[in-house]
mmCIF file of C-alpha atoms in Angstrom:
data_model
loop_
_atom_site.group_PDB
_atom_site.id
_atom_site.type_symbol
_atom_site.label_atom_id
_atom_site.label_comp_id
_atom_site.label_asym_id
_atom_site.label_seq_id
_atom_site.Cartn_x
_atom_site.Cartn_y
_atom_site.Cartn_z
ATOM 1 C CA MET F 9 -9.758 40.031 -106.087
ATOM 2 C CA SER F 10 -11.263 43.269 -105.577
ATOM 3 C CA ALA F 11 -11.829 45.059 -101.999
ATOM 4 C CA THR F 12 -14.030 47.319 -100.833
ATOM 5 C CA THR F 13 -13.044 49.945 -97.598
ATOM 6 C CA PHE F 14 -15.865 51.748 -96.508
ATOM 7 C CA PHE F 15 -15.006 55.125 -93.592
ATOM 8 C CA ALA F 16 -16.764 56.619 -91.501
ATOM 9 C CA ASN F 17 -17.227 60.193 -92.012
ATOM 10 C CA TYR F 18 -17.218 62.602 -88.647
ATOM 11 C CA THR F 19 -17.784 66.127 -87.552
ATOM 12 C CA ILE F 20 -15.523 67.377 -84.516
ATOM 13 C CA GLY F 21 -16.709 70.869 -81.916
ATOM 14 C CA ALA F 22 -18.372 72.164 -79.337
ATOM 15 C CA ASP F 23 -21.318 72.640 -82.119
ATOM 16 C CA ALA F 24 -21.176 69.426 -84.144
ATOM 17 C CA TYR F 25 -24.367 67.987 -83.144
ATOM 18 C CA GLN F 26 -25.497 71.458 -85.385
ATOM 19 C CA ALA F 27 -24.454 69.092 -88.129
ATOM 20 C CA VAL F 28 -27.068 66.358 -87.119
ATOM 21 C CA PRO F 29 -30.014 67.358 -89.317
ATOM 22 C CA GLY F 30 -27.845 68.174 -92.444
ATOM 23 C CA VAL F 31 -25.907 64.674 -92.913
ATOM 24 C CA CYS F 32 -28.665 62.636 -91.862
ATOM 25 C CA LYS F 33 -31.555 63.970 -93.580
ATOM 26 C CA LEU F 34 -30.727 61.526 -96.658
ATOM 27 C CA TYR F 35 -31.827 58.963 -94.519
ATOM 28 C CA GLY F 36 -35.237 59.780 -93.946
ATOM 29 C CA SER F 37 -37.297 61.450 -90.842
ATOM 30 C CA ARG F 38 -37.059 58.913 -87.960
ATOM 31 C CA ALA F 39 -34.910 57.825 -85.692
ATOM 32 C CA LEU F 40 -33.985 55.491 -82.966
ATOM 33 C CA LEU F 41 -31.599 56.720 -80.263
ATOM 34 C CA VAL F 42 -29.885 54.211 -78.320
ATOM 35 C CA GLY F 43 -27.617 55.031 -75.858
ATOM 36 C CA GLY F 44 -26.347 54.759 -71.961
ATOM 37 C CA ALA F 45 -28.990 56.162 -69.891
ATOM 38 C CA LYS F 46 -25.967 58.984 -68.150
ATOM 39 C CA ALA F 47 -25.001 59.376 -71.584
ATOM 40 C CA MET F 48 -28.311 60.191 -73.177
ATOM 41 C CA ALA F 49 -29.256 62.326 -70.209
ATOM 42 C CA ALA F 50 -25.801 64.510 -70.661
ATOM 43 C CA ALA F 51 -25.797 64.924 -74.236
ATOM 44 C CA ALA F 52 -29.214 64.149 -76.146
ATOM 45 C CA PRO F 53 -30.344 67.578 -75.065
ATOM 46 C CA ALA F 54 -27.899 69.482 -77.478
ATOM 47 C CA LEU F 55 -28.537 66.666 -80.003
ATOM 48 C CA ASP F 56 -32.342 67.925 -78.854
ATOM 49 C CA GLN F 57 -32.057 71.516 -79.289
ATOM 50 C CA ALA F 58 -29.788 70.786 -82.984
ATOM 51 C CA LEU F 59 -32.991 68.778 -84.607
ATOM 52 C CA ALA F 60 -35.721 71.934 -83.454
ATOM 53 C CA GLY F 61 -37.290 72.103 -86.852
ATOM 54 C CA SER F 62 -35.889 70.231 -88.921
ATOM 55 C CA GLY F 63 -37.736 67.474 -89.527
ATOM 56 C CA LEU F 64 -36.081 65.173 -88.601
ATOM 57 C CA GLU F 65 -37.937 63.008 -85.389
ATOM 58 C CA ILE F 66 -36.073 60.849 -82.643
ATOM 59 C CA VAL F 67 -39.349 58.574 -82.459
ATOM 60 C CA GLY F 68 -37.856 56.387 -79.152
ATOM 61 C CA ARG F 69 -35.245 56.431 -76.226
ATOM 62 C CA GLU F 70 -33.807 52.756 -75.387
ATOM 63 C CA GLU F 71 -31.053 52.102 -73.136
ATOM 64 C CA PHE F 72 -28.613 49.893 -74.751
ATOM 65 C CA GLY F 73 -28.948 47.394 -71.464
ATOM 66 C CA GLY F 74 -25.412 47.569 -69.847
ATOM 67 C CA GLU F 75 -23.951 44.940 -71.674
ATOM 68 C CA CYS F 76 -23.284 44.396 -75.538
ATOM 69 C CA THR F 77 -25.284 41.258 -76.232
ATOM 70 C CA HIS F 78 -26.270 39.963 -79.049
ATOM 71 C CA ARG F 79 -29.997 38.836 -77.496
ATOM 72 C CA ARG F 80 -30.497 43.643 -77.156
ATOM 73 C CA MET F 81 -29.380 43.986 -80.526
ATOM 74 C CA GLU F 82 -32.077 41.789 -81.664
ATOM 75 C CA GLU F 83 -34.839 43.076 -79.192
ATOM 76 C CA LEU F 84 -33.442 46.783 -80.485
ATOM 77 C CA ALA F 85 -33.558 45.889 -84.345
ATOM 78 C CA ALA F 86 -37.256 44.766 -83.891
ATOM 79 C CA ARG F 87 -38.228 47.968 -82.079
ATOM 80 C CA ALA F 88 -36.824 50.346 -84.761
ATOM 81 C CA LYS F 89 -39.062 47.983 -87.135
ATOM 82 C CA ALA F 90 -42.032 48.772 -84.850
ATOM 83 C CA LEU F 91 -41.298 52.365 -84.626
ATOM 84 C CA GLY F 92 -41.295 52.804 -89.084
ATOM 85 C CA ALA F 93 -36.958 54.014 -87.901
ATOM 86 C CA GLY F 94 -35.297 55.030 -90.750
ATOM 87 C CA MET F 95 -32.064 55.176 -89.155
ATOM 88 C CA ILE F 96 -30.088 53.707 -85.811
ATOM 89 C CA PHE F 97 -28.446 56.622 -83.462
ATOM 90 C CA GLY F 98 -26.442 55.663 -80.334
ATOM 91 C CA MET F 99 -24.620 57.598 -78.011
ATOM 92 C CA GLY F 100 -22.401 56.775 -75.028
ATOM 93 C CA GLY F 101 -19.607 54.649 -74.991
ATOM 94 C CA GLY F 102 -18.182 51.818 -76.874
ATOM 95 C CA LYS F 103 -20.493 49.174 -75.569
ATOM 96 C CA ALA F 104 -23.904 51.634 -76.050
ATOM 97 C CA LEU F 105 -21.843 52.289 -79.738
ATOM 98 C CA ASP F 106 -21.370 48.490 -80.255
ATOM 99 C CA THR F 107 -25.215 47.544 -79.462
ATOM 100 C CA ALA F 108 -26.057 50.344 -81.895
ATOM 101 C CA LYS F 109 -23.955 49.106 -84.719
ATOM 102 C CA GLY F 110 -25.046 45.915 -84.205
ATOM 103 C CA ALA F 111 -29.292 46.497 -84.065
ATOM 104 C CA ALA F 112 -28.580 49.029 -87.028
ATOM 105 C CA TRP F 113 -26.711 45.512 -88.712
ATOM 106 C CA ARG F 114 -29.711 43.126 -87.904
ATOM 107 C CA ALA F 115 -32.238 46.480 -88.943
ATOM 108 C CA GLY F 116 -30.951 46.940 -92.376
ATOM 109 C CA LEU F 117 -30.524 50.439 -91.156
ATOM 110 C CA PRO F 118 -27.745 53.042 -91.343
ATOM 111 C CA VAL F 119 -26.140 53.768 -87.929
ATOM 112 C CA PHE F 120 -24.808 57.378 -86.787
ATOM 113 C CA THR F 121 -23.040 57.655 -83.962
ATOM 114 C CA PHE F 122 -22.260 59.957 -81.122
ATOM 115 C CA PRO F 123 -19.605 59.340 -78.418
ATOM 116 C CA THR F 124 -19.884 60.808 -75.075
ATOM 117 C CA ILE F 125 -16.427 59.510 -73.977
ATOM 118 C CA ALA F 126 -13.268 59.230 -75.597
ATOM 119 C CA ALA F 127 -12.100 56.081 -74.645
ATOM 120 C CA THR F 128 -12.306 53.972 -77.403
ATOM 121 C CA CYS F 129 -12.562 54.033 -80.971
ATOM 122 C CA ALA F 130 -16.307 51.771 -81.358
ATOM 123 C CA GLY F 131 -17.419 55.197 -83.274
ATOM 124 C CA THR F 132 -15.671 54.591 -86.445
ATOM 125 C CA THR F 133 -14.847 51.206 -86.391
ATOM 126 C CA ALA F 134 -16.538 48.275 -88.304
ATOM 127 C CA LEU F 135 -16.972 45.679 -85.251
ATOM 128 C CA SER F 136 -18.740 44.858 -82.178
ATOM 129 C CA VAL F 137 -17.182 43.277 -79.101
ATOM 130 C CA VAL F 138 -20.235 41.359 -78.065
ATOM 131 C CA TYR F 139 -21.259 40.136 -74.754
ATOM 132 C CA ARG F 140 -22.374 37.064 -72.522
ATOM 133 C CA GLU F 141 -25.540 38.353 -70.587
ATOM 134 C CA ASP F 142 -22.882 37.938 -67.755
ATOM 135 C CA GLY F 143 -20.568 40.284 -68.495
ATOM 136 C CA SER F 144 -17.868 37.800 -69.961
ATOM 137 C CA PHE F 145 -16.309 38.262 -73.662
ATOM 138 C CA GLU F 146 -18.233 35.934 -76.345
ATOM 139 C CA CYS F 147 -17.191 38.070 -79.663
ATOM 140 C CA PHE F 148 -16.630 40.328 -82.345
ATOM 141 C CA ASP F 149 -19.534 40.899 -85.028
ATOM 142 C CA TYR F 150 -17.703 42.109 -87.837
ATOM 143 C CA PHE F 151 -19.445 44.397 -90.280
ATOM 144 C CA ASP F 152 -19.423 45.486 -93.904
ATOM 145 C CA ARG F 153 -19.176 49.537 -93.161
ATOM 146 C CA PRO F 154 -18.767 51.136 -90.014
ATOM 147 C CA ALA F 155 -21.123 54.229 -88.779
ATOM 148 C CA VAL F 156 -22.296 56.104 -91.924
ATOM 149 C CA HIS F 157 -21.171 59.065 -89.921
ATOM 150 C CA CYS F 158 -19.855 60.469 -86.603
ATOM 151 C CA PHE F 159 -20.827 63.145 -84.338
ATOM 152 C CA ILE F 160 -18.198 63.684 -82.070
ATOM 153 C CA HIS F 161 -19.133 66.657 -79.069
ATOM 154 C CA THR F 162 -16.028 68.319 -77.197
ATOM 155 C CA GLY F 163 -18.437 69.785 -75.035
ATOM 156 C CA VAL F 164 -19.600 67.062 -74.124
ATOM 157 C CA ILE F 165 -16.219 65.055 -74.005
ATOM 158 C CA ALA F 166 -14.921 67.309 -71.668
ATOM 159 C CA ALA F 167 -17.990 67.206 -69.477
ATOM 160 C CA ALA F 168 -17.288 63.581 -68.751
ATOM 161 C CA PRO F 169 -15.048 61.949 -66.198
ATOM 162 C CA ALA F 170 -11.865 62.347 -67.220
ATOM 163 C CA CYS F 171 -10.220 58.883 -66.138
ATOM 164 C CA TYR F 172 -11.737 57.714 -69.903
ATOM 165 C CA LEU F 173 -10.241 60.438 -72.119
ATOM 166 C CA ARG F 174 -6.660 59.093 -69.850
ATOM 167 C CA ALA F 175 -7.825 55.657 -70.745
ATOM 168 C CA GLY F 176 -8.419 55.388 -74.355
ATOM 169 C CA MET F 177 -4.773 57.753 -74.496
ATOM 170 C CA GLY F 178 -3.523 54.561 -73.338
ATOM 171 C CA ASP F 179 -4.818 52.633 -75.768
ATOM 172 C CA THR F 180 -4.272 54.563 -78.703
ATOM 173 C CA LEU F 181 -0.224 54.685 -77.680
ATOM 174 C CA GLY F 182 -1.092 50.714 -78.074
ATOM 175 C CA LYS F 183 -2.350 51.368 -81.527
ATOM 176 C CA TYR F 184 1.136 53.166 -83.088
ATOM 177 C CA TYR F 185 3.623 50.345 -81.189
ATOM 178 C CA GLU F 186 1.742 47.331 -82.252
ATOM 179 C CA CYS F 187 0.911 48.235 -85.868
ATOM 180 C CA GLN F 188 4.640 49.035 -85.654
ATOM 181 C CA PHE F 189 5.760 45.929 -83.769
ATOM 182 C CA SER F 190 4.048 43.519 -85.330
ATOM 183 C CA SER F 191 4.591 44.244 -89.309
ATOM 184 C CA ARG F 192 8.445 44.614 -88.627
ATOM 185 C CA GLY F 193 10.212 44.223 -91.432
ATOM 186 C CA GLU F 194 7.411 43.175 -93.918
ATOM 187 C CA SER F 195 6.084 44.617 -97.171
ATOM 188 C CA LEU F 196 2.576 44.848 -96.273
ATOM 189 C CA PRO F 197 -0.124 45.730 -99.023
ATOM 190 C CA HIS F 198 -1.659 49.260 -99.442
ATOM 191 C CA SER F 199 -4.432 49.369 -97.051
ATOM 192 C CA SER F 200 -1.910 47.668 -94.723
ATOM 193 C CA ALA F 201 0.790 50.234 -95.303
ATOM 194 C CA LEU F 202 -1.611 52.983 -94.873
ATOM 195 C CA ALA F 203 -2.435 51.574 -91.718
ATOM 196 C CA ARG F 204 0.494 51.969 -90.230
ATOM 197 C CA CYS F 205 1.255 54.879 -91.445
ATOM 198 C CA ILE F 206 -1.953 56.264 -89.838
ATOM 199 C CA SER F 207 -0.748 54.612 -86.653
ATOM 200 C CA GLU F 208 1.964 57.403 -86.216
ATOM 201 C CA MET F 209 -1.011 59.945 -85.541
ATOM 202 C CA CYS F 210 -1.533 57.123 -83.021
ATOM 203 C CA CYS F 211 1.104 58.510 -80.702
ATOM 204 C CA PHE F 212 3.038 61.656 -81.798
ATOM 205 C CA PRO F 213 -0.165 64.157 -81.325
ATOM 206 C CA LEU F 214 -0.953 62.553 -77.806
ATOM 207 C CA LEU F 215 2.741 62.796 -77.190
ATOM 208 C CA GLU F 216 2.390 66.556 -77.592
ATOM 209 C CA HIS F 217 -1.445 67.349 -76.398
ATOM 210 C CA GLY F 218 -1.929 64.547 -74.433
ATOM 211 C CA ALA F 219 -1.325 66.452 -70.842
ATOM 212 C CA ALA F 220 -3.097 69.836 -72.132
ATOM 213 C CA ALA F 221 -6.046 67.607 -73.144
ATOM 214 C CA LEU F 222 -6.268 66.084 -70.134
ATOM 215 C CA ALA F 223 -5.709 69.229 -68.085
ATOM 216 C CA ASP F 224 -8.164 70.530 -70.175
ATOM 217 C CA CYS F 225 -11.002 67.844 -69.505
ATOM 218 C CA ARG F 226 -10.258 67.859 -65.430
ATOM 219 C CA ALA F 227 -11.450 71.665 -66.251
ATOM 220 C CA HIS F 228 -14.170 71.029 -68.705
ATOM 221 C CA ARG F 229 -12.594 72.921 -71.333
ATOM 222 C CA PRO F 230 -13.457 71.778 -75.170
ATOM 223 C CA THR F 231 -9.872 73.094 -76.697
ATOM 224 C CA PRO F 232 -7.855 72.941 -79.092
ATOM 225 C CA ALA F 233 -5.497 70.267 -77.035
ATOM 226 C CA LEU F 234 -9.041 67.473 -75.788
ATOM 227 C CA GLU F 235 -9.509 68.016 -79.700
ATOM 228 C CA GLU F 236 -6.356 66.768 -81.116
ATOM 229 C CA ALA F 237 -6.711 63.719 -77.983
ATOM 230 C CA VAL F 238 -9.802 63.233 -78.892
ATOM 231 C CA LEU F 239 -9.231 63.230 -82.663
ATOM 232 C CA ALA F 240 -6.275 60.462 -81.574
ATOM 233 C CA ASN F 241 -8.628 58.010 -79.875
ATOM 234 C CA VAL F 242 -11.564 57.991 -81.480
ATOM 235 C CA VAL F 243 -10.657 58.046 -85.430
ATOM 236 C CA SER F 244 -6.550 57.859 -85.709
ATOM 237 C CA THR F 245 -7.680 54.766 -83.993
ATOM 238 C CA GLY F 246 -10.573 53.796 -85.718
ATOM 239 C CA LEU F 247 -8.869 54.615 -89.379
ATOM 240 C CA VAL F 248 -6.065 52.292 -88.470
ATOM 241 C CA SER F 249 -8.501 49.322 -87.879
ATOM 242 C CA LEU F 250 -10.816 49.860 -90.762
ATOM 243 C CA LEU F 251 -7.722 49.569 -92.884
ATOM 244 C CA VAL F 252 -5.136 47.110 -91.314
ATOM 245 C CA ASP F 253 -5.285 43.128 -91.802
ATOM 246 C CA GLU F 254 -5.749 41.492 -88.320
ATOM 247 C CA ASN F 255 -2.552 40.271 -88.560
ATOM 248 C CA TYR F 256 -0.780 44.093 -87.292
ATOM 249 C CA ASN F 257 -3.856 44.869 -85.539
ATOM 250 C CA GLY F 258 -2.693 43.545 -81.654
ATOM 251 C CA ALA F 259 1.078 42.759 -80.205
ATOM 252 C CA VAL F 260 2.137 42.412 -76.817
ATOM 253 C CA ALA F 261 0.474 45.322 -74.355
ATOM 254 C CA HIS F 262 -3.106 44.313 -75.675
ATOM 255 C CA SER F 263 -1.676 40.156 -74.419
ATOM 256 C CA VAL F 264 -0.703 41.201 -71.322
ATOM 257 C CA TYR F 265 -3.670 43.258 -70.839
ATOM 258 C CA TYR F 266 -5.638 39.776 -71.398
ATOM 259 C CA GLY F 267 -3.527 37.905 -69.088
ATOM 260 C CA LEU F 268 -3.666 40.281 -66.824
ATOM 261 C CA VAL F 269 -7.095 40.164 -66.263
ATOM 262 C CA LEU F 270 -7.722 36.697 -65.428
ATOM 263 C CA LEU F 271 -6.639 37.818 -62.010
ATOM 264 C CA PRO F 272 -9.133 38.413 -59.314
ATOM 265 C CA GLY F 273 -10.777 41.813 -59.786
ATOM 266 C CA PHE F 274 -8.373 43.159 -61.848
ATOM 267 C CA GLU F 275 -11.098 43.823 -64.528
ATOM 268 C CA LYS F 276 -13.349 46.036 -62.656
ATOM 269 C CA ALA F 277 -10.157 48.043 -60.660
ATOM 270 C CA TRP F 278 -8.598 49.122 -64.100
ATOM 271 C CA LEU F 279 -9.443 50.819 -66.948
ATOM 272 C CA HIS F 280 -8.677 48.880 -70.358
ATOM 273 C CA GLY F 281 -6.999 51.527 -72.129
ATOM 274 C CA ASP F 282 -4.430 52.116 -68.501
ATOM 275 C CA VAL F 283 -3.614 48.369 -69.010
ATOM 276 C CA VAL F 284 -2.958 48.810 -72.475
ATOM 277 C CA ALA F 285 -0.361 51.533 -71.592
ATOM 278 C CA TYR F 286 0.963 49.385 -68.980
ATOM 279 C CA GLY F 287 1.045 47.036 -71.671
ATOM 280 C CA VAL F 288 3.174 48.947 -74.179
ATOM 281 C CA LEU F 289 6.193 49.973 -71.388
ATOM 282 C CA VAL F 290 6.734 45.893 -71.447
ATOM 283 C CA GLN F 291 6.518 45.390 -74.921
ATOM 284 C CA LEU F 292 9.390 48.070 -75.569
ATOM 285 C CA ALA F 293 11.451 46.381 -72.342
ATOM 286 C CA LEU F 294 10.709 43.202 -74.327
ATOM 287 C CA ASP F 295 11.850 44.808 -77.927
ATOM 288 C CA HIS F 296 15.296 46.692 -75.365
ATOM 289 C CA GLN F 297 13.858 50.317 -76.895
ATOM 290 C CA THR F 298 15.133 51.753 -73.884
ATOM 291 C CA ASP F 299 14.947 55.684 -74.790
ATOM 292 C CA GLU F 300 11.356 54.879 -75.821
ATOM 293 C CA MET F 301 10.336 53.293 -72.710
ATOM 294 C CA HIS F 302 11.583 55.763 -70.775
ATOM 295 C CA LYS F 303 9.800 58.446 -73.070
ATOM 296 C CA ILE F 304 6.025 56.777 -72.758
ATOM 297 C CA ARG F 305 6.918 56.340 -68.893
ATOM 298 C CA ARG F 306 7.537 59.719 -68.160
ATOM 299 C CA PHE F 307 4.159 60.358 -70.485
ATOM 300 C CA MET F 308 2.222 57.926 -68.600
ATOM 301 C CA ASP F 309 3.584 59.741 -65.172
ATOM 302 C CA SER F 310 2.051 62.866 -66.896
ATOM 303 C CA LEU F 311 -1.186 61.827 -67.499
ATOM 304 C CA GLY F 312 -1.075 59.967 -63.665
ATOM 305 C CA ILE F 313 -1.581 56.637 -66.254
ATOM 306 C CA PRO F 314 -0.199 53.610 -63.381
ATOM 307 C CA ALA F 315 3.309 52.543 -64.848
ATOM 308 C CA THR F 316 3.804 49.484 -62.745
ATOM 309 C CA LEU F 317 2.297 46.466 -61.792
ATOM 310 C CA GLY F 318 3.102 48.344 -57.988
ATOM 311 C CA GLN F 319 0.485 50.776 -58.955
ATOM 312 C CA MET F 320 -2.017 48.241 -59.913
ATOM 313 C CA GLN F 321 -1.498 46.915 -56.405
ATOM 314 C CA VAL F 322 -0.211 43.316 -58.049
ATOM 315 C CA PRO F 323 2.735 41.836 -56.947
ATOM 316 C CA LEU F 324 5.849 40.585 -59.488
ATOM 317 C CA ASP F 325 5.292 37.203 -57.828
ATOM 318 C CA ARG F 326 5.961 34.546 -60.796
ATOM 319 C CA GLN F 327 3.763 32.147 -59.741
ATOM 320 C CA LEU F 328 0.908 34.834 -59.095
ATOM 321 C CA LEU F 329 1.318 35.458 -62.466
ATOM 322 C CA ALA F 330 2.066 32.071 -64.249
ATOM 323 C CA PRO F 331 -1.824 32.561 -65.833
ATOM 324 C CA VAL F 332 -1.026 35.905 -66.439
ATOM 325 C CA LEU F 333 1.932 35.024 -68.422
ATOM 326 C CA ALA F 334 0.648 31.958 -69.915
ATOM 327 C CA GLU F 335 -2.497 33.745 -71.557
ATOM 328 C CA ALA F 336 -0.084 36.360 -72.682
ATOM 329 C CA VAL F 337 2.602 34.428 -74.852
ATOM 330 C CA HIS F 338 -0.334 31.876 -76.365
ATOM 331 C CA SER F 339 -2.674 35.595 -76.746
ATOM 332 C CA PRO F 340 -4.239 35.464 -81.148
ATOM 333 C CA ASP F 341 -2.216 39.010 -80.994
ATOM 334 C CA MET F 342 1.147 37.421 -80.673
ATOM 335 C CA GLU F 343 0.776 34.851 -83.679
ATOM 336 C CA HIS F 344 2.173 37.340 -85.762
ATOM 337 C CA ILE F 345 4.831 39.063 -84.242
ATOM 338 C CA PRO F 346 8.711 39.759 -85.504
ATOM 339 C CA TYR F 347 10.194 36.627 -82.886
ATOM 340 C CA PRO F 348 9.281 35.003 -80.172
ATOM 341 C CA VAL F 349 8.203 35.153 -77.008
ATOM 342 C CA THR F 350 7.911 33.081 -74.279
ATOM 343 C CA GLU F 351 6.877 33.508 -70.024
ATOM 344 C CA ASP F 352 10.470 34.145 -68.787
ATOM 345 C CA SER F 353 11.285 36.896 -71.701
ATOM 346 C CA LEU F 354 8.121 38.260 -70.332
ATOM 347 C CA PHE F 355 8.929 38.134 -66.620
ATOM 348 C CA GLU F 356 12.086 39.652 -67.365
ATOM 349 C CA ALA F 357 10.092 42.678 -69.414
ATOM 350 C CA MET F 358 8.274 43.230 -66.650
ATOM 351 C CA GLN F 359 11.142 42.920 -64.105
ATOM 352 C CA GLN F 360 12.231 45.850 -66.501
ATOM 353 C CA VAL F 361 9.520 47.980 -66.308
ATOM 354 C CA GLU F 362 9.047 47.407 -62.702
ATOM 355 C CA GLN F 363 12.749 49.216 -61.928
ATOM 356 C CA LEU F 364 12.156 52.167 -64.154
#
């Protein structure tokens, strides 16, 4: 059986939007812009400037609605058709980009992404995380291809709150450690083997450049260090997701996150990537990788990522954590790992992390 893989091309730099006319003109002259209100206020002026006199026109601007829902995707798809748009531009964070991708798929139009923060790889992946109207998770929508092109304006990202870059680095670390852990000892087919190799780019550039990148982001400087971190968060993780079999796309770190968000108020208090980084420590403790655990703890400290339950105001209490442990152990991401993990062994790993 044949296999086809599509990738998102990308342009990165402080003048990335200058490439938009040349890349997009093959797909028509009319685009619907979909994004977050803050994101469009921050980035749309630079896009407008790049499009001036190019013959490429933004024929409508729509806020994505706050949540990535099926209903909003359908509304935006209809809006794009009514305006005679030949393409959809998605601008903002993960939910805005996922909404634009879903709308474009429904409208049968090409989509181009303009991430304004580097917290996720939504700009380069072929899926949308879909929520219900009340904000609760509903499902994943999978597409046969990602965005045609991702335009990464490092000046815009450097101007965004640095906490999103930091959380993106935490989530990106998880991609490396979980992919390596879940595929341990296996002879992988080409696509997943390539993804496992690329996953190294989700870790080592961050260990080298991450602290400097975060400092530069806080100072609103689009530097080479910042660019390296953004490429890891947006591009390297996206490539792994596009190539890897789902069996190797998650493990303990994300399972711990899915457990902790059951605690009342936890999800609103802590960013996804920060919690995944904590989950990486738990996975390393569980796997008895003591030296690696200390190395990642030092890195997290350098970024200011909370590294213990105590720092996240969660007591290390077995009874309180019972639903967390149960959810984590039975998470789909734990179905393909090298050895069984029990609630007891997971709690012991959390105890080790707390004592670092």
